[in-house]
mmCIF file of C-alpha atoms and ligand atoms in Angstrom:
data_model
loop_
_atom_site.group_PDB
_atom_site.id
_atom_site.type_symbol
_atom_site.label_atom_id
_atom_site.label_comp_id
_atom_site.label_asym_id
_atom_site.label_seq_id
_atom_site.Cartn_x
_atom_site.Cartn_y
_atom_site.Cartn_z
ATOM 1 C CA MET A 185 -3.217 19.767 -16.957
ATOM 2 C CA GLU A 186 -4.240 17.268 -19.601
ATOM 3 C CA THR A 187 -3.678 13.677 -18.450
ATOM 4 C CA LYS A 188 -2.889 11.125 -21.129
ATOM 5 C CA ILE A 189 -4.592 7.831 -20.345
ATOM 6 C CA ILE A 190 -2.950 4.760 -21.859
ATOM 7 C CA VAL A 191 -4.346 1.292 -21.203
ATOM 8 C CA VAL A 192 -2.202 -1.777 -21.818
ATOM 9 C CA GLU A 193 -4.240 -4.823 -22.783
ATOM 10 C CA ASN A 194 -1.490 -7.206 -23.662
ATOM 11 C CA ILE A 195 2.137 -6.598 -22.821
ATOM 12 C CA ALA A 196 3.485 -8.418 -25.875
ATOM 13 C CA ASP A 197 1.580 -6.188 -28.326
ATOM 14 C CA ASP A 198 1.630 -2.975 -26.337
ATOM 15 C CA GLN A 199 5.343 -2.196 -25.940
ATOM 16 C CA GLU A 200 4.871 1.087 -27.788
ATOM 17 C CA LYS A 201 2.270 2.228 -25.267
ATOM 18 C CA ILE A 202 4.665 1.528 -22.412
ATOM 19 C CA ARG A 203 7.444 3.288 -24.314
ATOM 20 C CA GLU A 204 5.251 6.376 -24.601
ATOM 21 C CA ALA A 205 4.805 6.459 -20.814
ATOM 22 C CA ALA A 206 8.541 5.873 -20.343
ATOM 23 C CA GLU A 207 9.321 8.871 -22.550
ATOM 24 C CA ILE A 208 7.141 11.074 -20.325
ATOM 25 C CA ILE A 209 9.092 9.966 -17.247
ATOM 26 C CA LYS A 210 12.416 10.542 -19.034
ATOM 27 C CA LYS A 211 11.329 14.113 -19.746
ATOM 28 C CA GLY A 212 10.613 14.759 -16.055
ATOM 29 C CA GLY A 213 6.885 13.980 -16.100
ATOM 30 C CA VAL A 214 4.771 11.926 -13.675
ATOM 31 C CA VAL A 215 3.038 8.697 -14.643
ATOM 32 C CA ALA A 216 0.717 6.428 -12.654
ATOM 33 C CA PHE A 217 1.421 2.751 -13.392
ATOM 34 C CA PRO A 218 0.354 -0.700 -12.211
ATOM 35 C CA THR A 219 2.312 -2.839 -9.771
ATOM 36 C CA GLU A 220 1.378 -6.102 -8.080
ATOM 37 C CA THR A 221 0.826 -4.357 -4.722
ATOM 38 C CA VAL A 222 -1.042 -1.154 -5.592
ATOM 39 C CA TYR A 223 -0.741 1.378 -8.427
ATOM 40 C CA GLY A 224 2.219 3.743 -8.107
ATOM 41 C CA LEU A 225 2.733 7.364 -9.140
ATOM 42 C CA GLY A 226 6.175 7.505 -10.704
ATOM 43 C CA ALA A 227 8.819 9.983 -11.771
ATOM 44 C CA ASP A 228 12.532 9.673 -12.525
ATOM 45 C CA ALA A 229 13.937 9.172 -9.007
ATOM 46 C CA LEU A 230 17.132 10.999 -9.987
ATOM 47 C CA ASN A 231 15.334 14.065 -11.375
ATOM 48 C CA GLU A 232 14.485 16.521 -8.576
ATOM 49 C CA ASP A 233 11.932 18.456 -10.592
ATOM 50 C CA GLY A 234 10.132 15.296 -11.648
ATOM 51 C CA VAL A 235 9.994 13.999 -8.083
ATOM 52 C CA LYS A 236 8.674 17.318 -6.771
ATOM 53 C CA LYS A 237 5.689 16.959 -9.101
ATOM 54 C CA ILE A 238 4.722 13.709 -7.350
ATOM 55 C CA PHE A 239 4.460 15.488 -3.998
ATOM 56 C CA ILE A 240 2.335 18.241 -5.550
ATOM 57 C CA ALA A 241 -0.016 15.876 -7.428
ATOM 58 C CA LYS A 242 -0.684 13.768 -4.322
ATOM 59 C CA GLY A 243 -0.676 16.578 -1.788
ATOM 60 C CA ARG A 244 1.981 14.550 0.015
ATOM 61 C CA PRO A 245 3.886 16.026 2.970
ATOM 62 C CA GLN A 246 7.492 16.698 1.926
ATOM 63 C CA ASP A 247 8.975 14.855 4.876
ATOM 64 C CA ASN A 248 7.548 11.545 3.633
ATOM 65 C CA PRO A 249 10.170 9.737 1.517
ATOM 66 C CA LEU A 250 9.413 7.800 -1.669
ATOM 67 C CA ILE A 251 10.247 4.214 -2.606
ATOM 68 C CA VAL A 252 12.611 3.780 -5.548
ATOM 69 C CA HIS A 253 11.508 1.093 -8.022
ATOM 70 C CA VAL A 254 14.165 -0.843 -9.933
ATOM 71 C CA ALA A 255 14.072 -3.419 -12.740
ATOM 72 C CA SER A 256 17.087 -5.433 -11.589
ATOM 73 C CA LYS A 257 18.715 -6.683 -8.408
ATOM 74 C CA GLU A 258 21.886 -4.727 -9.237
ATOM 75 C CA ILE A 259 21.509 -1.708 -6.967
ATOM 76 C CA ASP A 260 25.162 -0.918 -6.117
ATOM 77 C CA LEU A 261 24.942 2.443 -7.894
ATOM 78 C CA LEU A 262 22.121 3.560 -5.588
ATOM 79 C CA VAL A 263 23.207 2.424 -2.121
ATOM 80 C CA GLU A 264 26.337 2.601 0.024
ATOM 81 C CA GLU A 265 26.366 -0.892 1.386
ATOM 82 C CA ILE A 266 24.222 -3.994 1.245
ATOM 83 C CA PRO A 267 24.439 -6.050 4.425
ATOM 84 C CA GLU A 268 24.454 -9.839 4.029
ATOM 85 C CA VAL A 269 20.878 -10.187 5.271
ATOM 86 C CA ALA A 270 19.628 -7.583 2.770
ATOM 87 C CA HIS A 271 21.298 -9.576 -0.011
ATOM 88 C CA LYS A 272 19.450 -12.661 1.147
ATOM 89 C CA LEU A 273 16.108 -10.848 1.325
ATOM 90 C CA ILE A 274 16.584 -9.415 -2.163
ATOM 91 C CA ASP A 275 17.606 -12.794 -3.583
ATOM 92 C CA LYS A 276 14.610 -14.511 -2.059
ATOM 93 C CA PHE A 277 11.808 -11.949 -2.494
ATOM 94 C CA TRP A 278 12.629 -9.818 -5.559
ATOM 95 C CA PRO A 279 10.853 -9.202 -7.793
ATOM 96 C CA GLY A 280 8.051 -8.933 -5.259
ATOM 97 C CA PRO A 281 6.253 -6.947 -2.554
ATOM 98 C CA LEU A 282 9.325 -6.240 -0.415
ATOM 99 C CA THR A 283 10.968 -2.837 0.064
ATOM 100 C CA VAL A 284 14.394 -2.768 1.687
ATOM 101 C CA ILE A 285 15.702 0.379 3.374
ATOM 102 C CA LEU A 286 19.441 0.891 2.841
ATOM 103 C CA LYS A 287 21.960 3.743 3.203
ATOM 104 C CA LYS A 288 21.678 5.812 0.048
ATOM 105 C CA LYS A 289 24.374 7.136 -2.276
ATOM 106 C CA ASN A 290 24.408 10.836 -3.191
ATOM 107 C CA ILE A 291 23.063 10.076 -6.656
ATOM 108 C CA ILE A 292 19.615 9.891 -4.958
ATOM 109 C CA PRO A 293 18.448 13.487 -4.508
ATOM 110 C CA ASN A 294 17.241 14.689 -1.121
ATOM 111 C CA VAL A 295 13.696 15.339 -2.357
ATOM 112 C CA THR A 296 13.344 11.626 -3.146
ATOM 113 C CA SER A 297 14.548 10.496 0.287
ATOM 114 C CA ALA A 298 12.933 13.449 2.104
ATOM 115 C CA ASN A 299 16.384 14.377 3.445
ATOM 116 C CA LEU A 300 16.981 10.989 5.057
ATOM 117 C CA ASP A 301 20.360 9.319 4.461
ATOM 118 C CA SER A 302 18.567 6.070 3.637
ATOM 119 C CA ILE A 303 16.285 5.013 0.795
ATOM 120 C CA GLY A 304 13.595 2.380 0.288
ATOM 121 C CA ILE A 305 14.102 0.227 -2.826
ATOM 122 C CA ARG A 306 11.851 -2.353 -4.413
ATOM 123 C CA MET A 307 11.760 -4.447 -7.583
ATOM 124 C CA PRO A 308 8.073 -4.938 -8.405
ATOM 125 C CA ASN A 309 6.798 -8.271 -9.687
ATOM 126 C CA ASP A 310 4.760 -6.831 -12.515
ATOM 127 C CA GLU A 311 5.580 -7.081 -16.210
ATOM 128 C CA ILE A 312 4.264 -3.622 -17.104
ATOM 129 C CA ALA A 313 6.083 -1.943 -14.207
ATOM 130 C CA LEU A 314 9.352 -3.722 -14.994
ATOM 131 C CA LYS A 315 9.122 -2.898 -18.696
ATOM 132 C CA LEU A 316 8.342 0.741 -17.874
ATOM 133 C CA ILE A 317 11.379 1.046 -15.594
ATOM 134 C CA GLU A 318 13.620 -0.675 -18.156
ATOM 135 C CA LEU A 319 12.501 1.628 -20.954
ATOM 136 C CA THR A 320 13.169 4.770 -18.898
ATOM 137 C CA ASN A 321 16.818 3.751 -18.410
ATOM 138 C CA THR A 322 16.605 5.145 -14.899
ATOM 139 C CA VAL A 323 14.927 4.178 -11.622
ATOM 140 C CA ILE A 324 11.431 5.320 -10.689
ATOM 141 C CA ALA A 325 10.428 6.962 -7.418
ATOM 142 C CA ALA A 326 6.810 6.071 -6.694
ATOM 143 C CA PRO A 327 4.447 6.338 -3.773
ATOM 144 C CA SER A 328 0.987 4.816 -4.057
ATOM 145 C CA ALA A 329 -1.072 6.586 -6.737
ATOM 146 C CA ASN A 330 -3.764 7.990 -4.412
ATOM 147 C CA ILE A 331 -4.389 11.483 -3.144
ATOM 148 C CA SER A 332 -2.616 11.561 0.251
ATOM 149 C CA GLY A 333 -4.747 10.033 2.986
ATOM 150 C CA ARG A 334 -7.077 8.027 0.725
ATOM 151 C CA PRO A 335 -6.989 4.243 0.295
ATOM 152 C CA SER A 336 -4.388 3.212 -2.300
ATOM 153 C CA PRO A 337 -5.746 2.478 -5.807
ATOM 154 C CA THR A 338 -5.679 -1.115 -7.045
ATOM 155 C CA ASP A 339 -7.013 -0.463 -10.554
ATOM 156 C CA VAL A 340 -6.821 2.141 -13.279
ATOM 157 C CA GLU A 341 -10.304 3.578 -12.649
ATOM 158 C CA ARG A 342 -9.340 4.564 -9.090
ATOM 159 C CA CYS A 343 -6.154 6.215 -10.365
ATOM 160 C CA ILE A 344 -8.209 8.237 -12.816
ATOM 161 C CA GLU A 345 -10.628 9.184 -10.014
ATOM 162 C CA ASP A 346 -7.798 10.602 -7.885
ATOM 163 C CA LEU A 347 -5.301 11.896 -10.438
ATOM 164 C CA ASP A 348 -6.995 12.833 -13.727
ATOM 165 C CA GLY A 349 -5.925 16.400 -14.525
ATOM 166 C CA LYS A 350 -3.125 16.293 -11.912
ATOM 167 C CA VAL A 351 -0.515 14.084 -13.615
ATOM 168 C CA ASP A 352 0.983 13.766 -17.111
ATOM 169 C CA CYS A 353 -0.076 10.196 -17.781
ATOM 170 C CA ILE A 354 -1.966 7.254 -16.314
ATOM 171 C CA LEU A 355 -0.730 3.905 -17.601
ATOM 172 C CA GLY A 356 -3.381 1.300 -16.900
ATOM 173 C CA GLY A 357 -3.089 -2.465 -16.794
ATOM 174 C CA HIS A 358 -4.701 -5.204 -14.756
ATOM 175 C CA LYS A 359 -5.986 -5.008 -11.187
ATOM 176 C CA SER A 360 -3.237 -5.241 -8.538
ATOM 177 C CA ASN A 361 -2.960 -8.820 -7.413
ATOM 178 C CA ILE A 362 -1.832 -8.299 -3.816
ATOM 179 C CA GLY A 363 -3.856 -5.212 -2.996
ATOM 180 C CA LEU A 364 -1.772 -3.915 -0.061
ATOM 181 C CA GLU A 365 1.504 -1.996 -0.263
ATOM 182 C CA SER A 366 4.849 -3.757 0.027
ATOM 183 C CA THR A 367 6.376 -4.966 3.260
ATOM 184 C CA ILE A 368 9.062 -2.464 4.307
ATOM 185 C CA VAL A 369 12.151 -3.862 6.047
ATOM 186 C CA ASP A 370 14.738 -1.477 7.487
ATOM 187 C CA CYS A 371 18.116 -3.083 6.742
ATOM 188 C CA THR A 372 20.147 -0.155 8.111
ATOM 189 C CA VAL A 373 19.732 -1.730 11.556
ATOM 190 C CA ASN A 374 20.798 -5.174 12.715
ATOM 191 C CA PRO A 375 18.677 -7.232 13.058
ATOM 192 C CA PRO A 376 16.418 -5.726 10.370
ATOM 193 C CA LEU A 377 13.094 -4.289 11.469
ATOM 194 C CA VAL A 378 9.723 -4.353 9.685
ATOM 195 C CA LEU A 379 8.403 -0.774 9.358
ATOM 196 C CA ARG A 380 5.267 -1.695 7.412
ATOM 197 C CA PRO A 381 3.716 -5.177 7.138
ATOM 198 C CA GLY A 382 2.620 -6.338 3.669
ATOM 199 C CA GLY A 383 2.393 -9.295 1.330
ATOM 200 C CA ILE A 384 5.754 -10.723 2.435
ATOM 201 C CA THR A 385 4.799 -11.890 5.911
ATOM 202 C CA LEU A 386 6.837 -11.866 9.117
ATOM 203 C CA GLU A 387 6.861 -15.666 9.005
ATOM 204 C CA MET A 388 8.458 -15.555 5.523
ATOM 205 C CA LEU A 389 11.046 -12.989 6.646
ATOM 206 C CA LYS A 390 11.953 -15.034 9.709
ATOM 207 C CA GLU A 391 12.973 -17.894 7.432
ATOM 208 C CA ILE A 392 15.797 -15.634 6.244
ATOM 209 C CA ASP A 393 16.670 -14.217 9.691
ATOM 210 C CA SER A 394 14.726 -15.394 12.726
ATOM 211 C CA ARG A 395 15.609 -12.198 14.633
ATOM 212 C CA ILE A 396 13.502 -9.978 12.335
ATOM 213 C CA GLU A 397 10.569 -8.411 14.216
ATOM 214 C CA ILE A 398 7.890 -5.817 13.483
ATOM 215 C CA ASP A 399 8.545 -2.315 14.841
ATOM 216 C CA LYS A 400 6.422 -1.952 17.998
ATOM 217 C CA ALA A 401 4.957 1.361 16.821
ATOM 218 C CA VAL A 402 3.443 -0.255 13.712
ATOM 219 C CA MET A 403 0.325 -1.857 15.169
ATOM 220 C CA GLN A 404 -0.369 0.795 17.808
ATOM 221 C CA LYS A 405 -2.108 4.114 17.830
ATOM 222 C CA PRO A 406 0.513 6.786 16.983
ATOM 223 C CA GLN A 407 1.872 8.462 20.112
ATOM 224 C CA LYS A 408 2.934 12.081 20.201
ATOM 225 C CA ASN A 409 6.295 11.469 21.849
ATOM 226 C CA ILE A 410 7.377 8.522 19.670
ATOM 227 C CA LYS A 411 8.871 9.421 16.310
ATOM 228 C CA PRO A 412 7.873 6.735 13.804
ATOM 229 C CA LYS A 413 10.745 5.173 11.841
ATOM 230 C CA ALA A 414 8.825 5.286 8.560
ATOM 231 C CA PRO A 415 7.758 8.927 8.325
ATOM 232 C CA GLY A 416 4.590 7.868 6.480
ATOM 233 C CA MET A 417 3.336 6.075 9.580
ATOM 234 C CA LYS A 418 2.508 9.264 11.424
ATOM 235 C CA TYR A 419 -0.053 10.411 8.886
ATOM 236 C CA ARG A 420 -3.741 9.560 8.693
ATOM 237 C CA HIS A 421 -4.056 6.879 6.055
ATOM 238 C CA TYR A 422 -6.291 4.646 4.001
ATOM 239 C CA ALA A 423 -9.275 6.617 5.220
ATOM 240 C CA PRO A 424 -12.609 6.570 3.406
ATOM 241 C CA LYS A 425 -15.094 9.366 4.053
ATOM 242 C CA ALA A 426 -17.250 7.106 6.215
ATOM 243 C CA LYS A 427 -16.296 6.486 9.851
ATOM 244 C CA VAL A 428 -14.726 3.042 10.225
ATOM 245 C CA THR A 429 -15.009 0.892 13.365
ATOM 246 C CA ILE A 430 -13.423 -2.536 13.833
ATOM 247 C CA ILE A 431 -15.206 -5.178 15.901
ATOM 248 C CA SER A 432 -12.840 -7.751 17.388
ATOM 249 C CA GLY A 433 -13.581 -10.955 19.279
ATOM 250 C CA LYS A 434 -14.981 -14.474 18.890
ATOM 251 C CA ARG A 435 -16.969 -15.003 15.681
ATOM 252 C CA LYS A 436 -20.428 -15.250 17.236
ATOM 253 C CA LYS A 437 -19.993 -12.223 19.507
ATOM 254 C CA THR A 438 -18.511 -10.125 16.707
ATOM 255 C CA ILE A 439 -21.484 -10.822 14.446
ATOM 256 C CA GLU A 440 -23.963 -10.089 17.265
ATOM 257 C CA LYS A 441 -22.279 -6.799 18.089
ATOM 258 C CA ILE A 442 -22.156 -5.699 14.464
ATOM 259 C CA GLN A 443 -25.836 -6.569 13.994
ATOM 260 C CA GLN A 444 -26.744 -4.555 17.058
ATOM 261 C CA ILE A 445 -24.766 -1.472 15.967
ATOM 262 C CA VAL A 446 -26.088 -1.702 12.395
ATOM 263 C CA HIS A 447 -29.641 -1.850 13.710
ATOM 264 C CA ASN A 448 -29.149 1.318 15.761
ATOM 265 C CA TYR A 449 -27.610 3.239 12.879
ATOM 266 C CA ILE A 450 -30.369 2.202 10.493
ATOM 267 C CA ASP A 451 -32.964 3.306 13.044
ATOM 268 C CA ASN A 452 -31.277 6.691 12.866
ATOM 269 C CA ASN A 453 -31.438 6.755 9.067
ATOM 270 C CA LYS A 454 -27.727 6.209 8.598
ATOM 271 C CA LYS A 455 -26.180 4.257 5.734
ATOM 272 C CA VAL A 456 -24.000 1.416 7.052
ATOM 273 C CA CYS A 457 -21.653 -0.963 5.225
ATOM 274 C CA ILE A 458 -20.362 -4.184 6.770
ATOM 275 C CA LEU A 459 -16.989 -5.536 5.655
ATOM 276 C CA THR A 460 -17.376 -9.269 5.979
ATOM 277 C CA VAL A 461 -16.226 -12.597 4.512
ATOM 278 C CA GLU A 462 -17.888 -15.448 2.585
ATOM 279 C CA GLU A 463 -18.172 -17.508 5.737
ATOM 280 C CA ASN A 464 -20.122 -14.822 7.665
ATOM 281 C CA LYS A 465 -22.157 -12.995 5.038
ATOM 282 C CA LYS A 466 -25.386 -14.937 5.612
ATOM 283 C CA GLU A 467 -25.474 -13.920 9.267
ATOM 284 C CA TYR A 468 -26.264 -10.256 8.583
ATOM 285 C CA THR A 469 -29.821 -9.281 7.818
ATOM 286 C CA GLU A 470 -29.464 -5.477 7.793
ATOM 287 C CA GLY A 471 -26.941 -3.040 6.317
ATOM 288 C CA THR A 472 -24.999 -3.305 3.053
ATOM 289 C CA LYS A 473 -22.726 -6.324 3.089
ATOM 290 C CA ILE A 474 -19.424 -6.161 1.269
ATOM 291 C CA VAL A 475 -17.680 -9.504 0.995
ATOM 292 C CA LEU A 476 -13.907 -9.066 0.972
ATOM 293 C CA GLY A 477 -12.943 -12.697 0.463
ATOM 294 C CA SER A 478 -12.591 -15.859 2.474
ATOM 295 C CA ILE A 479 -11.249 -16.361 5.966
ATOM 296 C CA LYS A 480 -9.584 -19.531 4.653
ATOM 297 C CA ASP A 481 -7.420 -17.471 2.296
ATOM 298 C CA LEU A 482 -6.710 -13.999 3.691
ATOM 299 C CA SER A 483 -4.872 -12.957 0.518
ATOM 300 C CA THR A 484 -8.356 -12.588 -1.023
ATOM 301 C CA VAL A 485 -9.287 -10.145 1.750
ATOM 302 C CA ALA A 486 -6.033 -8.199 1.249
ATOM 303 C CA LYS A 487 -6.664 -7.957 -2.478
ATOM 304 C CA ASN A 488 -10.116 -6.394 -2.086
ATOM 305 C CA LEU A 489 -9.781 -4.276 1.067
ATOM 306 C CA PHE A 490 -8.840 -0.870 -0.411
ATOM 307 C CA GLU A 491 -11.327 -1.194 -3.260
ATOM 308 C CA ALA A 492 -14.030 -2.048 -0.712
ATOM 309 C CA LEU A 493 -13.262 1.066 1.348
ATOM 310 C CA ARG A 494 -13.556 3.211 -1.759
ATOM 311 C CA HIS A 495 -16.735 1.407 -2.798
ATOM 312 C CA CYS A 496 -18.315 2.305 0.568
ATOM 313 C CA ASP A 497 -17.698 5.960 -0.281
ATOM 314 C CA ASP A 498 -19.343 5.478 -3.681
ATOM 315 C CA LEU A 499 -22.373 4.060 -1.880
ATOM 316 C CA GLY A 500 -22.498 7.127 0.368
ATOM 317 C CA ALA A 501 -21.922 5.158 3.570
ATOM 318 C CA ASP A 502 -21.923 7.089 6.846
ATOM 319 C CA PHE A 503 -20.429 4.197 8.792
ATOM 320 C CA ILE A 504 -18.334 1.140 7.991
ATOM 321 C CA LEU A 505 -18.187 -1.791 10.406
ATOM 322 C CA ALA A 506 -15.314 -4.199 9.840
ATOM 323 C CA GLU A 507 -14.772 -7.653 11.274
ATOM 324 C CA ALA A 508 -11.256 -8.041 12.727
ATOM 325 C CA TYR A 509 -8.765 -10.639 11.450
ATOM 326 C CA GLU A 510 -6.306 -12.772 13.348
ATOM 327 C CA GLU A 511 -2.929 -10.983 13.393
ATOM 328 C CA LYS A 512 -1.010 -13.786 11.727
ATOM 329 C CA GLY A 513 0.444 -14.078 8.206
ATOM 330 C CA VAL A 514 -1.059 -11.460 5.879
ATOM 331 C CA GLY A 515 -3.653 -10.819 8.631
ATOM 332 C CA ILE A 516 -1.051 -8.535 10.240
ATOM 333 C CA ALA A 517 -0.939 -6.290 7.152
ATOM 334 C CA ILE A 518 -4.727 -6.321 6.788
ATOM 335 C CA MET A 519 -5.196 -5.303 10.426
ATOM 336 C CA ASN A 520 -2.512 -2.607 10.124
ATOM 337 C CA ARG A 521 -4.394 -0.962 7.215
ATOM 338 C CA LEU A 522 -7.811 -1.454 8.825
ATOM 339 C CA LYS A 523 -6.662 0.068 12.125
ATOM 340 C CA LYS A 524 -5.310 3.106 10.318
ATOM 341 C CA ALA A 525 -8.499 3.438 8.277
ATOM 342 C CA ALA A 526 -10.434 3.264 11.557
ATOM 343 C CA GLY A 527 -8.199 5.745 13.353
ATOM 344 C CA PHE A 528 -7.683 2.867 15.842
ATOM 345 C CA ASP A 529 -11.373 2.760 16.785
ATOM 346 C CA ILE A 530 -11.750 -0.886 17.848
ATOM 347 C CA ILE A 531 -14.566 -2.430 19.898
ATOM 348 C CA GLU A 532 -13.495 -5.606 21.728
ATOM 349 C CA VAL A 533 -16.322 -8.031 22.402
HETATM 350 O O1 LIG B 715 3.881 -1.411 -2.606
HETATM 351 C C1 LIG B 715 4.392 -0.298 -2.451
HETATM 352 O O2 LIG B 715 5.354 -0.126 -1.691
HETATM 353 C C2 LIG B 715 3.793 0.861 -3.240
HETATM 354 C C3 LIG B 715 3.995 0.576 -4.724
HETATM 355 C C4 LIG B 715 3.616 1.734 -5.604
HETATM 356 O O3 LIG B 715 5.304 0.153 -4.947
HETATM 357 N N1 LIG B 715 4.386 2.108 -2.837
HETATM 358 C C5 LIG B 715 4.078 2.695 -1.648
HETATM 359 O O4 LIG B 715 4.666 3.932 -1.424
HETATM 360 O O5 LIG B 715 3.354 2.197 -0.832
HETATM 361 P P1 LIG B 715 4.163 4.952 -0.295
HETATM 362 O O6 LIG B 715 4.895 6.202 -0.575
HETATM 363 O O7 LIG B 715 2.703 5.016 -0.293
HETATM 364 O O8 LIG B 715 4.726 4.375 1.021
HETATM 365 C C6 LIG B 715 6.108 4.460 1.289
HETATM 366 C C7 LIG B 715 6.355 4.289 2.751
HETATM 367 C C8 LIG B 715 6.063 5.540 3.558
HETATM 368 O O9 LIG B 715 5.431 5.194 4.783
HETATM 369 C C9 LIG B 715 7.454 6.098 3.823
HETATM 370 O O10 LIG B 715 7.483 6.868 4.991
HETATM 371 C C10 LIG B 715 8.279 4.847 3.916
HETATM 372 O O11 LIG B 715 7.755 4.020 2.926
HETATM 373 N N2 LIG B 715 9.704 5.087 3.602
HETATM 374 C C11 LIG B 715 10.226 5.390 2.398
HETATM 375 N N3 LIG B 715 11.567 5.579 2.486
HETATM 376 C C12 LIG B 715 11.893 5.389 3.766
HETATM 377 C C13 LIG B 715 13.128 5.463 4.504
HETATM 378 N N4 LIG B 715 14.278 5.771 3.925
HETATM 379 N N5 LIG B 715 13.071 5.200 5.834
HETATM 380 C C14 LIG B 715 11.917 4.877 6.428
HETATM 381 N N6 LIG B 715 10.717 4.796 5.789
HETATM 382 C C15 LIG B 715 10.718 5.066 4.485
HETATM 383 MG MG1 LIG B 716 0.754 5.366 0.226
#
C-alpha cells in the first residue's frame, strides 16, 4: 500500500493538509497523527472496517480495545452514564493525557471496544489532533502508532519506520511533548482505579478523589491467574531488540553495579547502552551513555524514554542497562514502562 506522508509545519497555514488526512479517515482509511502523549494510529471509531485496518496494520491482538479520541468534552452520545467523579476528572484534565473508561453506548462498534461493554475516551491536548478530529466530524479510535510490542513513537520519523506501506497516511507534526501514553482511569468502578499510569499523576488524581489508587497488577510482573483489567497490560510491551535490565538502589551502588556489568559485557564484545541522567552521566567511563533528562525534572526523562529505547536498537545494542527512578509522580509511569521493556528484570543493589 502507498502511504501518503503529510507534514504539518504550522497549524495556521496548514489546515488543508489536515483536511486531507481527515478525508482519508472519513472514507474508512487509517492515519497516524501526533498527540501530546505519543503518536496515534487513527480510524473512524464508528466505522468497523476502518477500525479493523488499525489492528491489521499494527499486528494488534483483537482482544485489546482502542481509545476513542474526541475534540470536545460533550461525550453523552458515546457513553451510557458519566459518574460525578468522571465529570470532575474530565473538567480538570481535558484536553490532556487522561483516558477515562466509561460504559459505552451501542453506537461504538464491538471491534473498537474489543467486545467490552466499556470504552476508553480521551481528548488530546494537541492542536493538530484536535483539528483532525473536528474535521472528520466523527471520533477517532487510536492506539499508539507503533507495531505491536515496540516502544511507542514520539515523532513522525518513528511512525514512518513502523508504518510506511502499512497505512493510508502519516500526518506528521512536532515531537510529542509528554512522551508516555495517557493515564487510564477506570470510572466504571467506584472509587475509580488507575489501569495505566501516565502524565496525569496519582497525586494529581487524588486531588479530585483521594480514594483513587493504582491497580495492584500494574507495577507487578503479569501473573497467569490474574486477568488484567486493561487487556493491553498482559502483552509484552515497549520492548527494544536489546535485552533491558533495570538497576535499582542508592545512587552510588547503582552506578557501581552498572559499571561492573558494562565492563563484563564489553569484555565479551557486547554492545551496551546505559540509560542515565544529566546528574550521573560523568560517572560512567565505558559503554554508550544515553542521557534521558534530569532527575530534578522527571518529565524530561518521560519525554525521551521511548525514543532512547529505539535509538539503542539503531546503535545495534545487545544490552541496555537502565537506572531506576523513584516511584513517585511521573516516576511511576516511567518505571511502569521501563519494567515492561525489561520484562521485569530488575537487579536490586
Ligand atoms: O496516550 C495514549 O493513550 C495514546 C495516544 C495515541 O492517545 N494511545 C494509546 O493507546 O496508548 P494504546 O492502544 O496503545 O493503549 C490503550 C490501552 C490498552 O492497554 C488497552 O487495553 C486499554 O487502553 N483499554 C482501552 N479500552 C479499555 C477498556 N474499555 N477497559 C480497559 N482497558 C482499556
Ligand atoms: Mg500502545
